[in-house]
CSV table of C-alpha atoms in Angstrom, one decimal:
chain,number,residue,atom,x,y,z
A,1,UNK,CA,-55.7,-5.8,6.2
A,2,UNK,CA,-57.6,-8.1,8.7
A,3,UNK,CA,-56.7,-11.1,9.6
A,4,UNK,CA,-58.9,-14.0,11.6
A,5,UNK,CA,-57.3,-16.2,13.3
A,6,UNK,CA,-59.3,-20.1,14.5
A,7,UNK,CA,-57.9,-21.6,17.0
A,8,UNK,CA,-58.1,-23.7,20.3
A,9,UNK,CA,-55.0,-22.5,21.9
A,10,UNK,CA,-55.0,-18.6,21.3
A,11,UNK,CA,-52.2,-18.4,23.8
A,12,UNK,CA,-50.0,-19.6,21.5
A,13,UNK,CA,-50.7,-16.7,18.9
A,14,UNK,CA,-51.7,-14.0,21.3
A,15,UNK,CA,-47.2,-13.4,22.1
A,16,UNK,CA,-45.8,-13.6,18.8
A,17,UNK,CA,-48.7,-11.4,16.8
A,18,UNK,CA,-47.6,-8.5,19.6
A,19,UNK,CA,-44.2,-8.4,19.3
A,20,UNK,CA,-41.8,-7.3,16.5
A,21,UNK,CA,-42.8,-6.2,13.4
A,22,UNK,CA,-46.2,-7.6,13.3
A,23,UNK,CA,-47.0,-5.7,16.3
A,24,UNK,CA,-45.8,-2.8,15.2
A,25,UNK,CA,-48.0,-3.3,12.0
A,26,UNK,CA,-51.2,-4.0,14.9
A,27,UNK,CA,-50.3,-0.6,16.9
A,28,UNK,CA,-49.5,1.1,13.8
A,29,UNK,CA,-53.2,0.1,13.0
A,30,UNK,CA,-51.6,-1.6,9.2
A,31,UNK,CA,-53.1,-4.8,10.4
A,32,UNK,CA,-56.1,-6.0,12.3
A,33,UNK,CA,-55.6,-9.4,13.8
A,34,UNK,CA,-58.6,-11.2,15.9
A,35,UNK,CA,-58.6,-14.6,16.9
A,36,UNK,CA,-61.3,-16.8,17.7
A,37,UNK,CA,-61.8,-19.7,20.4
A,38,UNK,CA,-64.0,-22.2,18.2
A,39,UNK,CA,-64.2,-24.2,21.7
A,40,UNK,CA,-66.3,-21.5,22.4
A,41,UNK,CA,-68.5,-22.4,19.6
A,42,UNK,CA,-69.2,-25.7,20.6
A,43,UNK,CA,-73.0,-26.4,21.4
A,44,UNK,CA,-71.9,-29.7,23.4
A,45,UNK,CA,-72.3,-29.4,27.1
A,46,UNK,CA,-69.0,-30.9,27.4
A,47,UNK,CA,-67.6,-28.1,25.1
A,48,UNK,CA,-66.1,-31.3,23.1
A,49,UNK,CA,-65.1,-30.0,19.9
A,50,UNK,CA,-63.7,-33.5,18.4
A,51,UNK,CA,-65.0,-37.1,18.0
A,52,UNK,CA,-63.9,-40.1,16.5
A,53,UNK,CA,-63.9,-40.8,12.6
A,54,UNK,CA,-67.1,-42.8,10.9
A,55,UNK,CA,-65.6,-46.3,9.4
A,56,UNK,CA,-62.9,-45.8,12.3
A,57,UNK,CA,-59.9,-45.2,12.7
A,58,UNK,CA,-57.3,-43.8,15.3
A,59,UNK,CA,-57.3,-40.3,16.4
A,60,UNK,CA,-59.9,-38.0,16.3
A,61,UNK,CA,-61.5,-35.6,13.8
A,62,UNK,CA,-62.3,-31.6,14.3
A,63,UNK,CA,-66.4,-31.6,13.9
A,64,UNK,CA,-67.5,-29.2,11.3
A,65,UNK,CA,-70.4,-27.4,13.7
A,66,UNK,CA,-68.2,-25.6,16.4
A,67,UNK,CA,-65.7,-24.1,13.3
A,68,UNK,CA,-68.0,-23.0,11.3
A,69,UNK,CA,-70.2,-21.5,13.1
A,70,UNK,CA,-67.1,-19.2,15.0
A,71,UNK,CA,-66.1,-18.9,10.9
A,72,UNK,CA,-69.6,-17.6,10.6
A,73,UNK,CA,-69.2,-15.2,13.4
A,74,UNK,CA,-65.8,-14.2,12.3
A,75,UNK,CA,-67.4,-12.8,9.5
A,76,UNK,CA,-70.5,-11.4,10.8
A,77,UNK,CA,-72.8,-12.9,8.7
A,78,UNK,CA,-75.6,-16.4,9.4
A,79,UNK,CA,-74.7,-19.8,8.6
A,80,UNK,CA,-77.6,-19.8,6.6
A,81,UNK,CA,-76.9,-16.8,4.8
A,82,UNK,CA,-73.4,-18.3,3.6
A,83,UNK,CA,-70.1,-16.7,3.2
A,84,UNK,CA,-68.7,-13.4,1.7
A,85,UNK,CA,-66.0,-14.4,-0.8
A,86,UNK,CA,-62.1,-14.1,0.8
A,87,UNK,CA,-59.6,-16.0,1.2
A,88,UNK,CA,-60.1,-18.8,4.1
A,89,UNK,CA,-56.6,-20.6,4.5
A,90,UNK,CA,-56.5,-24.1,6.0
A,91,UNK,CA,-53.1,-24.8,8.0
A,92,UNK,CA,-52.7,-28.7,6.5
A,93,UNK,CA,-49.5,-30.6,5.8
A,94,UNK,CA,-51.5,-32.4,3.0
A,95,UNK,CA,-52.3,-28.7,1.2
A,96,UNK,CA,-49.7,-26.8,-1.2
A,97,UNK,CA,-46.2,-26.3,0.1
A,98,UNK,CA,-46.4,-22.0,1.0
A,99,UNK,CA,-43.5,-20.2,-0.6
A,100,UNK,CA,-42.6,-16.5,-1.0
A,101,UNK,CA,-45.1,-16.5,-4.0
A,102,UNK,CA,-47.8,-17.6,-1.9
A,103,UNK,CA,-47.2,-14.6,0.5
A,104,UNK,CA,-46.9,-12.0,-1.9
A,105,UNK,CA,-50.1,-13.6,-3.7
A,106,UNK,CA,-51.9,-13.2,0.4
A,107,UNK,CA,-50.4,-9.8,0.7
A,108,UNK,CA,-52.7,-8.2,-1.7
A,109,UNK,CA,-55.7,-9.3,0.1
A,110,UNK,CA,-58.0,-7.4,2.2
A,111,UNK,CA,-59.0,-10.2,4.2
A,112,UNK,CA,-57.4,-13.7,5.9
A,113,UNK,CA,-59.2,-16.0,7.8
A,114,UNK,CA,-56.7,-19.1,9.1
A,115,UNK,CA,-58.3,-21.8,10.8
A,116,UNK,CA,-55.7,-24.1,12.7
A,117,UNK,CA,-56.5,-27.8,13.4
A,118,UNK,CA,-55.5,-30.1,16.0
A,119,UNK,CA,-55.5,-34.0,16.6
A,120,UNK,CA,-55.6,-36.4,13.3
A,121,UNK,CA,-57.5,-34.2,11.3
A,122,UNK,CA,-60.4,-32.0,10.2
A,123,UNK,CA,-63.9,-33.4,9.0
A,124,UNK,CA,-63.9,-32.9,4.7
A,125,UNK,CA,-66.9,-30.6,5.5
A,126,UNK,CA,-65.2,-28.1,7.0
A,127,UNK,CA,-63.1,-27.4,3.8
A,128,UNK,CA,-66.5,-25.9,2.2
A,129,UNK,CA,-65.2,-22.2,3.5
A,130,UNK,CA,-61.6,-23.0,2.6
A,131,UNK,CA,-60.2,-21.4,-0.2
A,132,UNK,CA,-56.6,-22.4,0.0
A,133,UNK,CA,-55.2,-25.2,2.0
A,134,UNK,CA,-50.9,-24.7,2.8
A,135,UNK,CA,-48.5,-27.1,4.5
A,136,UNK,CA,-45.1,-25.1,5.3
A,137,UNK,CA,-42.9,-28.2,4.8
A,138,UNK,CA,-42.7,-32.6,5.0
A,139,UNK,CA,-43.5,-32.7,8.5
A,140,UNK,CA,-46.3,-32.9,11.3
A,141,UNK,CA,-47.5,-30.5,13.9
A,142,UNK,CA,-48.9,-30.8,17.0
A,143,UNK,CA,-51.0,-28.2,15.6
A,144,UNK,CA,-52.0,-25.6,12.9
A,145,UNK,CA,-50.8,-22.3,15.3
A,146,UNK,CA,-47.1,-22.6,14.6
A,147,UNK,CA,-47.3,-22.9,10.5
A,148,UNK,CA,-50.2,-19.7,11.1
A,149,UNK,CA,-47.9,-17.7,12.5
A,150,UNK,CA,-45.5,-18.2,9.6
A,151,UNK,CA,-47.6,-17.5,7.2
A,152,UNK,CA,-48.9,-14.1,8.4
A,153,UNK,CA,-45.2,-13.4,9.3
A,154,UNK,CA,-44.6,-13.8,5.9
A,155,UNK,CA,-47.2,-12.0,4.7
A,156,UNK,CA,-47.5,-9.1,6.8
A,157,UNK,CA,-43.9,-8.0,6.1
A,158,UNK,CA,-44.8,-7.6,2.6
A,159,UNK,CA,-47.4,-4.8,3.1
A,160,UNK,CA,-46.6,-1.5,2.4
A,161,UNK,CA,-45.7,0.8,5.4
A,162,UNK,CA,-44.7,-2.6,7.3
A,163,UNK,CA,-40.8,-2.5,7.7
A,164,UNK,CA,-39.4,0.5,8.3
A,165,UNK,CA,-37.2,0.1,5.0
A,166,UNK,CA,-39.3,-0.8,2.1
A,167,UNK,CA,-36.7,-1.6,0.1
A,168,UNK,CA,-35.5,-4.9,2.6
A,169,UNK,CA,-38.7,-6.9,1.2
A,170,UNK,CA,-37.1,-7.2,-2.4
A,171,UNK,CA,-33.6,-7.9,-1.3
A,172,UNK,CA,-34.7,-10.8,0.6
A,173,UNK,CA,-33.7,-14.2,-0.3
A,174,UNK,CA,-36.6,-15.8,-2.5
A,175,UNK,CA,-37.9,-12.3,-3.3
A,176,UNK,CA,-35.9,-12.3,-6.0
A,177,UNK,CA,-35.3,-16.0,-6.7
A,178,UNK,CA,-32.4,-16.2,-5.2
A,179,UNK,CA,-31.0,-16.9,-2.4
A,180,UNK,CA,-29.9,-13.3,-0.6
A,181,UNK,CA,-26.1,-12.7,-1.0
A,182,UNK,CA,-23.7,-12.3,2.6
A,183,UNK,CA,-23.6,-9.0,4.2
A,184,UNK,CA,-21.5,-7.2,7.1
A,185,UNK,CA,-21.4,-4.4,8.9
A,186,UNK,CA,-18.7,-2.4,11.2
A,187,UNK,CA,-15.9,-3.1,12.2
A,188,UNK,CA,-14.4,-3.7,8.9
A,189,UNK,CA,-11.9,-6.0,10.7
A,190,UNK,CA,-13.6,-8.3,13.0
A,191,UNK,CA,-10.5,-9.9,14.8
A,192,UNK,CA,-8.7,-10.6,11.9
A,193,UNK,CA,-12.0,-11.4,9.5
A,194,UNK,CA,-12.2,-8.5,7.3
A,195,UNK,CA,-15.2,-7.5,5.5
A,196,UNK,CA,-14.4,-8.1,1.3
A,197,UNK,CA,-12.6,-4.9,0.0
A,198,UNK,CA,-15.2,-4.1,-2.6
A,199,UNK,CA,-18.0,-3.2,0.1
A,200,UNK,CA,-15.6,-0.7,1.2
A,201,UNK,CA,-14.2,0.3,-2.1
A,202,UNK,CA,-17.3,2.9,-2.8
A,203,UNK,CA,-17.8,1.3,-6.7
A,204,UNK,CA,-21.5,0.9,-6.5
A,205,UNK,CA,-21.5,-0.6,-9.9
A,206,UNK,CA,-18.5,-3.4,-8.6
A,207,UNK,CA,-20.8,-4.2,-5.5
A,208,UNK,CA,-23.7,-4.4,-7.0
A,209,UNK,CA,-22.0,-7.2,-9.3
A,210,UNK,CA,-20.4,-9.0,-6.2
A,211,UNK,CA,-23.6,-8.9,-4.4
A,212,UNK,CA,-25.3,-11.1,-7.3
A,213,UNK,CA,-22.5,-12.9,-8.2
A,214,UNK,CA,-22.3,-14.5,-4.3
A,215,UNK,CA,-26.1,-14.8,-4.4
A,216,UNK,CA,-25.7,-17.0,-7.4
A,217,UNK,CA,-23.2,-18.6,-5.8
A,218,UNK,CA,-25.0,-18.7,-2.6
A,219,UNK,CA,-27.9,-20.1,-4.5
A,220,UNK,CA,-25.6,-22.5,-6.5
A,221,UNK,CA,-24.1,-24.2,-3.7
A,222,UNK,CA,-27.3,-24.5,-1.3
A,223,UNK,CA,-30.5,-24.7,-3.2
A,224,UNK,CA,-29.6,-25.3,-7.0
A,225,UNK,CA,-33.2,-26.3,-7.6
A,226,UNK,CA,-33.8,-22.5,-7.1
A,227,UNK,CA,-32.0,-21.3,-10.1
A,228,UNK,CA,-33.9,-20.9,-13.6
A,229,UNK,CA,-31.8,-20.4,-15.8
A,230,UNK,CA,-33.8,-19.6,-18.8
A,231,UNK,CA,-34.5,-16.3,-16.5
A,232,UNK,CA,-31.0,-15.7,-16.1
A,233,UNK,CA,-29.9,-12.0,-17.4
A,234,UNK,CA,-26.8,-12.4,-20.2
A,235,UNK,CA,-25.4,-11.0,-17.3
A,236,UNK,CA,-26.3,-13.5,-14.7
A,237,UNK,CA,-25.1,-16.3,-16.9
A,238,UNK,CA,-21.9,-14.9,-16.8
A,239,UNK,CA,-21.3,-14.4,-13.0
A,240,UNK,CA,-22.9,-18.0,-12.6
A,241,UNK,CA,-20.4,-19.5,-15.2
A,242,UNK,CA,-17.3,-17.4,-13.3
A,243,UNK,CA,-18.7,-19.2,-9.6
A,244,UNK,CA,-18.8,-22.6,-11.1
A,245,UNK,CA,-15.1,-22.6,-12.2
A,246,UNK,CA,-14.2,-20.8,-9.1
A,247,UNK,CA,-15.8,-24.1,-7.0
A,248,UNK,CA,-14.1,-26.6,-9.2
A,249,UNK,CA,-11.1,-25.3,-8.2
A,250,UNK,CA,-11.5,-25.4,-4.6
């Protein structure tokens, strides 16, 4: 996959695209991540990349000329001679909240542009390359590098040959629907906190049914709005029946 990144503050991007797995998916040559300085773009002496809104207003607006013409280059191709078809995403808390759907959806792609905004906004005109505009949650940024990085985090991961145990992706809470159930590891007695007897009990078809009964209940008790349960297995139902009357009673 390549991925081009917009931005006015590379630094920010530059450290967290190098380290972890999404370095290793760089080095490993999985990914290709570029980014681009559209200050560099800017055909103002100053280098000005901003100015104020027509009709007025406070703050001030990203002008269309300096992105898209670094958007243009990005792609090797001419303004005039328009844009090859990908998708373009447009870090906004106005666009579509991103969830795991979304990343799976971005994962199949062959090519990601993100172009990150600062100050009160982007001119409309720039959103004539943008194919999908995402917000990460109700909030404001100072700018569009932080919910960037997210996203390709997100993303990335889900690429075959990315983690080193391909079968971590689908486990993961929201993969599946669900929130992920709890897990342990050694010592099995952690200063008196012992690890629940069937994870040591060697029934793979017992744990198998305690791991989705406490990510029902996980899911349950945290993020209810999570759980559809038209989707529910017969199975499902039942463990989620067994959690409710178990809570009522605490």
């Amino acid at each position: 996959m390549k991925i081009d990144i917009l931005s006015l503050f590379p630094e920010i991007l530059k450290g967290p695209l190098s380290e972890s797995i999404i370095g290793k998916a760089v080095e490993n040559k999985i990914v290709n991540i570029d980014i681009t300085n559209f200050r560099d773009f800017s055909t103002n002496k100053h280098h000005n990349v901003d100015d104020t809104p027509f009709g007025g207003g406070a703050g001030m607006l990203l002008k269309p000329q300096p992105m898209l013409d670094a958007f243009a280059h990005t792609q090797q191709v001419s303004v005039e001679q328009g844009y090859p078809t990908g998708r373009v995403i447009l870090t906004d808390p106005a666009g579509k909240r991103f969830e795991e759907s979304d990343a799976v959806d971005l994962a199949k792609e062959d090519h990601l542009t993100f172009l990150c905004g600062h100050y009160e906004g982007f001119d409309e005109r720039i959103k004539s390359v943008v194919t999908d505009e995402y917000s990460i949650g109700d909030f404001v940024l100072t700018g569009g590098e932080l919910p960037a990085l997210v996203m390709i985090d997100a993303t990335v991961r889900l690429i075959k040959g990315v983690l080193g145990n391909q079968e971590s992706a689908p486990d993961d809470s929201f993969s599946t629907g669900l929130l992920e159930y709890p897990q342990y590891t050694r010592p099995a007695d952690f200063r008196g906190s012992k690890v629940p007897p069937v994870l040591t009990s060697g029934d793979h078809q017992k744990i198998a049914d305690w791991r989705q009964k406490e990510s029902l209940r996980k899911t349950y008790l945290r993020r209810p709005d999570l759980i559809d349960y038209d989707k529910l297995s017969k199975k499902q139902k039942e463990l989620l029946a067994d959690v409710k009357i178990e809570e009522e009673k605490k």
